[in-house]
Short mmCIF file of C-alpha atoms and ligand atoms in Angstrom, two decimals:
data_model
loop_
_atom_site.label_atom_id
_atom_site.label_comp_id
_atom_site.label_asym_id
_atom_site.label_seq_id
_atom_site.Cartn_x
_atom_site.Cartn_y
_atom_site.Cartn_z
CA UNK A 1 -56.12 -40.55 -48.67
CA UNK A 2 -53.31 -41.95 -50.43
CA UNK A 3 -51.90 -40.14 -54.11
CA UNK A 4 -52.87 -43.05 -56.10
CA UNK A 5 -49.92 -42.03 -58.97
CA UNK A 6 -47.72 -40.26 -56.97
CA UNK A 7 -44.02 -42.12 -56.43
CA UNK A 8 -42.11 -40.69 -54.06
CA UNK A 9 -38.09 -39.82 -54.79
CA UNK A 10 -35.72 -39.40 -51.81
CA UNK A 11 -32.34 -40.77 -50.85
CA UNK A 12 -29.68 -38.88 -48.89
CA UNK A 13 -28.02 -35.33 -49.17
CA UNK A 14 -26.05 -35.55 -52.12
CA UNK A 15 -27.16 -39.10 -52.91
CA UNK A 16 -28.41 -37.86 -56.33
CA UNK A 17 -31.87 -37.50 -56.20
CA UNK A 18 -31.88 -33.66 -58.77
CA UNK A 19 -29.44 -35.51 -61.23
CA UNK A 20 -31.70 -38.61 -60.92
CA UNK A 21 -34.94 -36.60 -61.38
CA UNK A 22 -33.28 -34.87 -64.57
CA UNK A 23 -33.05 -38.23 -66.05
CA UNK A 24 -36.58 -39.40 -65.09
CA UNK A 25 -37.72 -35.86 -67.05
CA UNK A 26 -36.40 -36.96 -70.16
CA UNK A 27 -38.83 -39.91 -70.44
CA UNK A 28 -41.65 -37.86 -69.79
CA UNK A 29 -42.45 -38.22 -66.12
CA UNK A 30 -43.97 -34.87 -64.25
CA UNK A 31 -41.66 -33.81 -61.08
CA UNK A 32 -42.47 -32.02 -57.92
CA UNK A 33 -39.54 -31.00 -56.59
CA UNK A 34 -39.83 -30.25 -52.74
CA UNK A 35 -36.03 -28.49 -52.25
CA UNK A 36 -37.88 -25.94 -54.86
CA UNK A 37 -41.03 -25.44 -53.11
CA UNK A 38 -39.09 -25.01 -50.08
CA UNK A 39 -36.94 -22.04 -51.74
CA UNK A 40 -39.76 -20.21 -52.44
CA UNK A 41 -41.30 -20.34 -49.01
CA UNK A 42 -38.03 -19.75 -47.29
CA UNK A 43 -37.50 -16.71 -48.98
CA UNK A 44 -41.32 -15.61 -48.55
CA UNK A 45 -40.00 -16.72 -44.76
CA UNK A 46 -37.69 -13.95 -44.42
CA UNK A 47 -39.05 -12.13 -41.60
CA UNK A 48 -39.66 -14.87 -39.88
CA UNK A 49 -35.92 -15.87 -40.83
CA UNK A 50 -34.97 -12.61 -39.27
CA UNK A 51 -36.71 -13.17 -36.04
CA UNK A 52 -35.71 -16.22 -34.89
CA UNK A 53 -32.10 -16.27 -36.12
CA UNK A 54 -30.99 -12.97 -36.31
CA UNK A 55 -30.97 -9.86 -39.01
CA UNK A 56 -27.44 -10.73 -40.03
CA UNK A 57 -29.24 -13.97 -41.74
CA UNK A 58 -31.12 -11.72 -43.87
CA UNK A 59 -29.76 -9.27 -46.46
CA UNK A 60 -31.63 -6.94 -48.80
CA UNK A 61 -35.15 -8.95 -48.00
CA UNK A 62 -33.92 -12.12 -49.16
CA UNK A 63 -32.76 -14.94 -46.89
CA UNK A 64 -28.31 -16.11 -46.70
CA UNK A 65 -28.76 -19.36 -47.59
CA UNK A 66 -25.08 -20.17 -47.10
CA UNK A 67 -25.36 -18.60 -43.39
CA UNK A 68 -28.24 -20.32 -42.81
CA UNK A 69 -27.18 -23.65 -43.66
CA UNK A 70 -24.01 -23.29 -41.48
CA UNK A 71 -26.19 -22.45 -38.56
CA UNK A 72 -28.95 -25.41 -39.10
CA UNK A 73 -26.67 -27.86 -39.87
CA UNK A 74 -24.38 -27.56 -36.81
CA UNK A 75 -27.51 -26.63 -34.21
CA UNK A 76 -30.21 -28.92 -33.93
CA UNK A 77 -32.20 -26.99 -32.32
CA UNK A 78 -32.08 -23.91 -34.48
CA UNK A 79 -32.89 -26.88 -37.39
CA UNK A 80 -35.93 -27.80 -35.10
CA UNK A 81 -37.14 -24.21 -35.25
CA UNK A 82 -36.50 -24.07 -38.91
CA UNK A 83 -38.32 -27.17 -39.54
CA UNK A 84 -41.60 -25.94 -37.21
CA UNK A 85 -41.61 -22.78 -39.23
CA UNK A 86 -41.10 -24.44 -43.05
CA UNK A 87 -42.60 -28.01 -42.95
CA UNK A 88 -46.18 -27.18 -42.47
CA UNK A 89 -46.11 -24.98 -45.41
CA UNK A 90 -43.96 -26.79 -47.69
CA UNK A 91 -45.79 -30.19 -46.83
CA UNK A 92 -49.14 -28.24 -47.80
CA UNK A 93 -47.99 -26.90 -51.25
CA UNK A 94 -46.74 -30.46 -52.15
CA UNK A 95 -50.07 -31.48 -50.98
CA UNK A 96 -51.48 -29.05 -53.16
CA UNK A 97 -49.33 -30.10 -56.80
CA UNK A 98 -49.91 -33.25 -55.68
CA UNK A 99 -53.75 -33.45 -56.07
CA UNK A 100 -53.26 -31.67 -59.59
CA UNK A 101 -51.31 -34.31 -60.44
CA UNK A 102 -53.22 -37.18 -59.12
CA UNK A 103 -56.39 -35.45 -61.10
CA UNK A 104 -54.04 -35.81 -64.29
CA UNK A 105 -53.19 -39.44 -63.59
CA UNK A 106 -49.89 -40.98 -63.83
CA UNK A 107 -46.75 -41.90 -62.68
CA UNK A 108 -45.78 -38.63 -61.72
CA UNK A 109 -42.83 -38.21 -59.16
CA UNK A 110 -42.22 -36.19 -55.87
CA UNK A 111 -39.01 -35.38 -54.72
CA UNK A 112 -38.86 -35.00 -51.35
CA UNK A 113 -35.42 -35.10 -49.46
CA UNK A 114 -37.20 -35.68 -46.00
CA UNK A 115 -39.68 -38.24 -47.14
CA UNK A 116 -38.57 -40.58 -44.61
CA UNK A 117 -37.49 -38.10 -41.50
CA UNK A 118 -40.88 -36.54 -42.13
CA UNK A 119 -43.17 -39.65 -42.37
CA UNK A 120 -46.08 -37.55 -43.01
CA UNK A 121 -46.80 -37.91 -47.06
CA UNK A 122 -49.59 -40.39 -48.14
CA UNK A 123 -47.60 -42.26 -50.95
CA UNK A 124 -46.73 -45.89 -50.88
CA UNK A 125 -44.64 -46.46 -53.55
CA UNK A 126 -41.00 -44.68 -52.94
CA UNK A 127 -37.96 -44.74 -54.93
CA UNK A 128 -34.47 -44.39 -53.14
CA UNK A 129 -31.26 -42.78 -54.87
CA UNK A 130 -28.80 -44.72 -53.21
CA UNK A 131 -24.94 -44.15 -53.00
CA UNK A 132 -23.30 -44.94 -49.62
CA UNK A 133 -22.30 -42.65 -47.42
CA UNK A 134 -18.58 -42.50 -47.66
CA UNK A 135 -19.58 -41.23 -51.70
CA UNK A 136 -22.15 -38.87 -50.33
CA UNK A 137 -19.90 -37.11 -48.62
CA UNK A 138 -17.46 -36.61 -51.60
CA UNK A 139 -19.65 -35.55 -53.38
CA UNK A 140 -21.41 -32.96 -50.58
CA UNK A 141 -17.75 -32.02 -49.86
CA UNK A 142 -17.14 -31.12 -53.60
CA UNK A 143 -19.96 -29.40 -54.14
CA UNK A 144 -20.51 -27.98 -51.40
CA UNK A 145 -16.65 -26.89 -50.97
CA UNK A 146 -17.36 -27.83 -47.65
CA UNK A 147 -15.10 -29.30 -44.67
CA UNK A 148 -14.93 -32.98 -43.31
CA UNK A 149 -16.44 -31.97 -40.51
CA UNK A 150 -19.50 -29.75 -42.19
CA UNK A 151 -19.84 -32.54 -44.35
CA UNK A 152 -20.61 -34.96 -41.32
CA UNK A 153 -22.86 -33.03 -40.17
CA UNK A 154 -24.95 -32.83 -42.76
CA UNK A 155 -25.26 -36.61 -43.21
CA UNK A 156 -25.97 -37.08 -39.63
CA UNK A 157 -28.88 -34.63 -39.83
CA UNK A 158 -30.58 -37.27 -41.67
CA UNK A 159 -31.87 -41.11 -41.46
CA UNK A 160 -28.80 -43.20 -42.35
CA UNK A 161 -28.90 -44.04 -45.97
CA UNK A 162 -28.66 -47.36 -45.25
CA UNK A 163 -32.03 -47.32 -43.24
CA UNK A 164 -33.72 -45.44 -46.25
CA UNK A 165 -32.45 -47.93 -48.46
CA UNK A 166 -34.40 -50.88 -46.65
CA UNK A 167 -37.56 -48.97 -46.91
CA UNK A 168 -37.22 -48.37 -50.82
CA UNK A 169 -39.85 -50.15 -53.11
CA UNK A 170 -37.08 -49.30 -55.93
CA UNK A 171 -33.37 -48.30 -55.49
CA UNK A 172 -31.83 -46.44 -58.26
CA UNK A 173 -28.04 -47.08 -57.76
CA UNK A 174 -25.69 -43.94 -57.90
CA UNK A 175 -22.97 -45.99 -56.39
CA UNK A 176 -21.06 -45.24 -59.77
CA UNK A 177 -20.61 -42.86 -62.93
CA UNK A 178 -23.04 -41.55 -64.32
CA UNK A 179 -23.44 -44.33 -67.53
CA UNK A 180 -24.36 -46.22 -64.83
CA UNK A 181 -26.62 -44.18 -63.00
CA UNK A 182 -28.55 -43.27 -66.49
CA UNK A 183 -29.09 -47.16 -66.88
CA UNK A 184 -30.39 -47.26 -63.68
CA UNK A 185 -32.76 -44.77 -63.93
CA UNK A 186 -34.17 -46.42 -67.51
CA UNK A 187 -34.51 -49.66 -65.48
CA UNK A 188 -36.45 -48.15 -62.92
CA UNK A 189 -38.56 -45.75 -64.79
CA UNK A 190 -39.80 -49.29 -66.57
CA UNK A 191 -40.50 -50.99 -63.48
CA UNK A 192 -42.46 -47.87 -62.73
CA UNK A 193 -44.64 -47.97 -65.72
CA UNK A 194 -44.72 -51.70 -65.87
CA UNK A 195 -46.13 -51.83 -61.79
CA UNK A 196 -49.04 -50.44 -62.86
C1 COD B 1 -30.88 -24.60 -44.62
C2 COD B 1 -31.06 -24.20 -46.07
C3 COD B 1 -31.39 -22.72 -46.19
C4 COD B 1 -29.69 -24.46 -46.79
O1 COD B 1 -29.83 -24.14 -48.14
P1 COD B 1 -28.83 -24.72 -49.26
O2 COD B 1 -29.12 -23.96 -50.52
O3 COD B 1 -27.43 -24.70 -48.73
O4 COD B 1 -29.22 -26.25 -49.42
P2 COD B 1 -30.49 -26.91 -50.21
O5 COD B 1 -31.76 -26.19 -49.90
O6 COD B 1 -30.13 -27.07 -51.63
O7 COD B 1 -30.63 -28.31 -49.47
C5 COD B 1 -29.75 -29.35 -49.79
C6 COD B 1 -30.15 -30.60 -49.06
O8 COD B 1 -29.98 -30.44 -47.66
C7 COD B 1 -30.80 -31.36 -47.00
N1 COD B 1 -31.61 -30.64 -46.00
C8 COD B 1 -32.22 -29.43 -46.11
N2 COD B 1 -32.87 -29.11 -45.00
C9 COD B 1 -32.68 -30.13 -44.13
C10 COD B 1 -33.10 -30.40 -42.80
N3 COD B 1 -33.88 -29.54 -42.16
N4 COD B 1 -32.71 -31.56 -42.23
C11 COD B 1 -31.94 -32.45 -42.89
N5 COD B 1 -31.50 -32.26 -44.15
C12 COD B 1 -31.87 -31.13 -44.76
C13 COD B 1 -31.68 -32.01 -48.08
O9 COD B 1 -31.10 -33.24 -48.45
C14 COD B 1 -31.60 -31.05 -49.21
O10 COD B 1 -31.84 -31.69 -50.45
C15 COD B 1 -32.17 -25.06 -46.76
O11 COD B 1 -31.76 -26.39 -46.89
C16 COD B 1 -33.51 -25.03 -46.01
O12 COD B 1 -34.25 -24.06 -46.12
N6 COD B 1 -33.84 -26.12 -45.27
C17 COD B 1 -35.07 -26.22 -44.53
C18 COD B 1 -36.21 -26.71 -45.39
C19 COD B 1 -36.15 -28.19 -45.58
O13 COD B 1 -36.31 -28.96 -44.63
N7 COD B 1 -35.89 -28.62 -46.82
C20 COD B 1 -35.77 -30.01 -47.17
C21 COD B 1 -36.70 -30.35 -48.27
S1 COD B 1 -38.36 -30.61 -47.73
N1 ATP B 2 -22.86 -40.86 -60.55
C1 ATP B 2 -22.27 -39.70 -60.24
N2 ATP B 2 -20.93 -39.58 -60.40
C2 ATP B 2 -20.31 -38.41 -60.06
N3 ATP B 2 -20.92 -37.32 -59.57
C3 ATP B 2 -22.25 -37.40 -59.38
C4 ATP B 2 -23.00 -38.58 -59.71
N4 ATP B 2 -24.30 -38.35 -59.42
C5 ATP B 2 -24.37 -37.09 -58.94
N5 ATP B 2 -23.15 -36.51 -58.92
C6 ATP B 2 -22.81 -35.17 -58.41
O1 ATP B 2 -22.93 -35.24 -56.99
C7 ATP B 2 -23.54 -34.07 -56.47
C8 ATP B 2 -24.85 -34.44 -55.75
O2 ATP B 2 -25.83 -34.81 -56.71
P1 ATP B 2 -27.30 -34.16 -56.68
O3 ATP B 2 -27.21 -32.70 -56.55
O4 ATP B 2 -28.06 -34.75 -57.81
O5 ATP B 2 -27.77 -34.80 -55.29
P2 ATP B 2 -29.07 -34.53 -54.43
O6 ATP B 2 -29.39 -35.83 -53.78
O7 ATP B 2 -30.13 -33.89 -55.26
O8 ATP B 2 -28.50 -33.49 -53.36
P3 ATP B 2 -29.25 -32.65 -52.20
O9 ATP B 2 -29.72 -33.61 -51.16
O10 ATP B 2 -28.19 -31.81 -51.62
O11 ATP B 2 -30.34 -31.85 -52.84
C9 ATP B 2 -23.74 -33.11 -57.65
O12 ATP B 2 -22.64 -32.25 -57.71
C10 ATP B 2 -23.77 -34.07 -58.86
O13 ATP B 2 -23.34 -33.44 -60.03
#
C-alpha cells in the first residue's frame, strides 16, 4: 500500500535536504524527519552499538557518534552491520508516522536520506535536493571539519547524486545561495499543492 500524501525528500549527504525541509515548514507542510528517528533508535541501540563495534564506541550509555561515523564511513562492512541492526527499526517507525499522517491527509513530507539506497518505502512522488557533488563536498567538508579524503568517502557511500537526480519527480536546486534555494523551495512546494 502506497502513502497516498506522503512526498518523499532525499538528495545527497550535505545536498541540503534539513535546510530545505526548514523552508518547506514555514508554509505549513508536516515533516518526518528519518536522520531524527534514526538518533533516537541509535542511541536506544547502544548495547547493541557496544557489541558489535566495541565498548570504546560507547560512553556513559550513550552512543560516539563522531567515532562511529569514522568507523562506518571508512568500513563497509561495519556500515552493513550498522544498517542490518538500524534499518528495520527506523523503516518501521517511519512506517508508523507515516500512517498518522496519511489518516490526516495532505502533502506531508518524509525525509529520508536513503530513500533511494533503501528502495523499500511505498511513496511515488519524491523530491530531490540537488547540488552536485563537487558542492556537496564543501559543504560536508565545512561542516563536518572533515578531510578530503573523509569527505569522499562519505559521498561514495551513497547513490551518485546524479543518479538520484534522474529519479526525482521534483528537483529543488541548492546549486546556489540560499535566495536561491528559498525560491526554489516556494516553486516546488506549489507544484506540490498544485499536483494534487
Ligand atoms: C553513523 C552515524 C552515527 C553518524 O552520525 P552523524 O551525527 O555524524 O551523522 P548524521 O546522523 O547527521 O548523518 C548525516 C548523513 O549521513 C548520511 N548517512 C548516514 N548513515 C548512512 C549510511 N548508513 N549510508 C550512507 N549514508 C549515510 C545521510 O546522508 C545522513 O543524512 C549516523 O549517521 C547513523 O547512525 N547512521 C546509520 C543510520 C542511517 O542509515 N541513517 C540514515 C537515515 S535513514
Ligand atoms: N545554498 C546553500 N549555500 C551555502 N550553504 C548551504 C546551502 N544550503 C545548505 N548549506 C549548508 O550546507 C550544509 C549541508 O546542508 P544540510 O545540513 O541542510 O544538508 P543535508 O542534506 O540535510 O545533510 P545530511 O545528509 O548530512 O543530513 C549545512 O552546513 C548548511 O548550512
Amino acid at each position: 500500500m502506497a502513502f497516498k500524501h506522503a512526498v518523499a525528500l532525499t538528495g545527497g549527504i550535505a545536498s541540503g535536504k534539513s535546510t530545505a525541509c526548514n523552508l518547506l515548514k514555514l508554509y505549513g507542510l508536516r515533516i518526518i524527519d528519518a536522520d531524527a528517528i534514526a538518533r533516537q533508535i541509535l542511541d536506544d541501540e547502544a548495547d547493541a552499538v557496544a557489541e558489535l563495534f566495541g565498548d570504546e564506541y560507547v560512553a556513559d550509555g550513550k552512543v560516539d557518534r563522531k567515532r562511529l561515523g569514522q568507523l562506518i564511513f571508512s568500513d563497509k562492512e561495519a556500515r552493513k552491520q550498522l544498517e542490518v541492526l538500524l534499518h528495520p527499526k527506523i523503516r518501521e517507525e517511519i512506517v508508523r508516522q507515516s500512517e498518522v499522517q496519511d489518516r490526516l491527509g495532505g502533502p506531508y513530507i518524509v525525509d529520508i536520506p536513503l530513500f533511494f539506497e533503501t528502495g523499500s518505502y511505498p511513496i511515488e512522488k519524491v523530491i530531490v535536493v540537488y547540488a552536485p557533488r563537487e558542492t556537496q563536498k564543501k559543504r560536508l567538508i565545512e561542516r563536518e571539519g572533515l578531510g578530503e579524503e573523509e569527505a569522499e568517502a562519505r559521498l561514495n557511500a551513497q547513490i551518485d547524486i546524479e543518479e538520484k537526480r534522474k529519479k526525482a519527480t521534483w528537483v529543488i536546486d541548492n546549486s546556489q545561495n540560499l535566495k536561491h534555494l528559498q525560491r526554489e523551495t516556494e516553486r516546488i512546494f506549489n507544484q506540490i499543492t498544485n499536483s494534487r
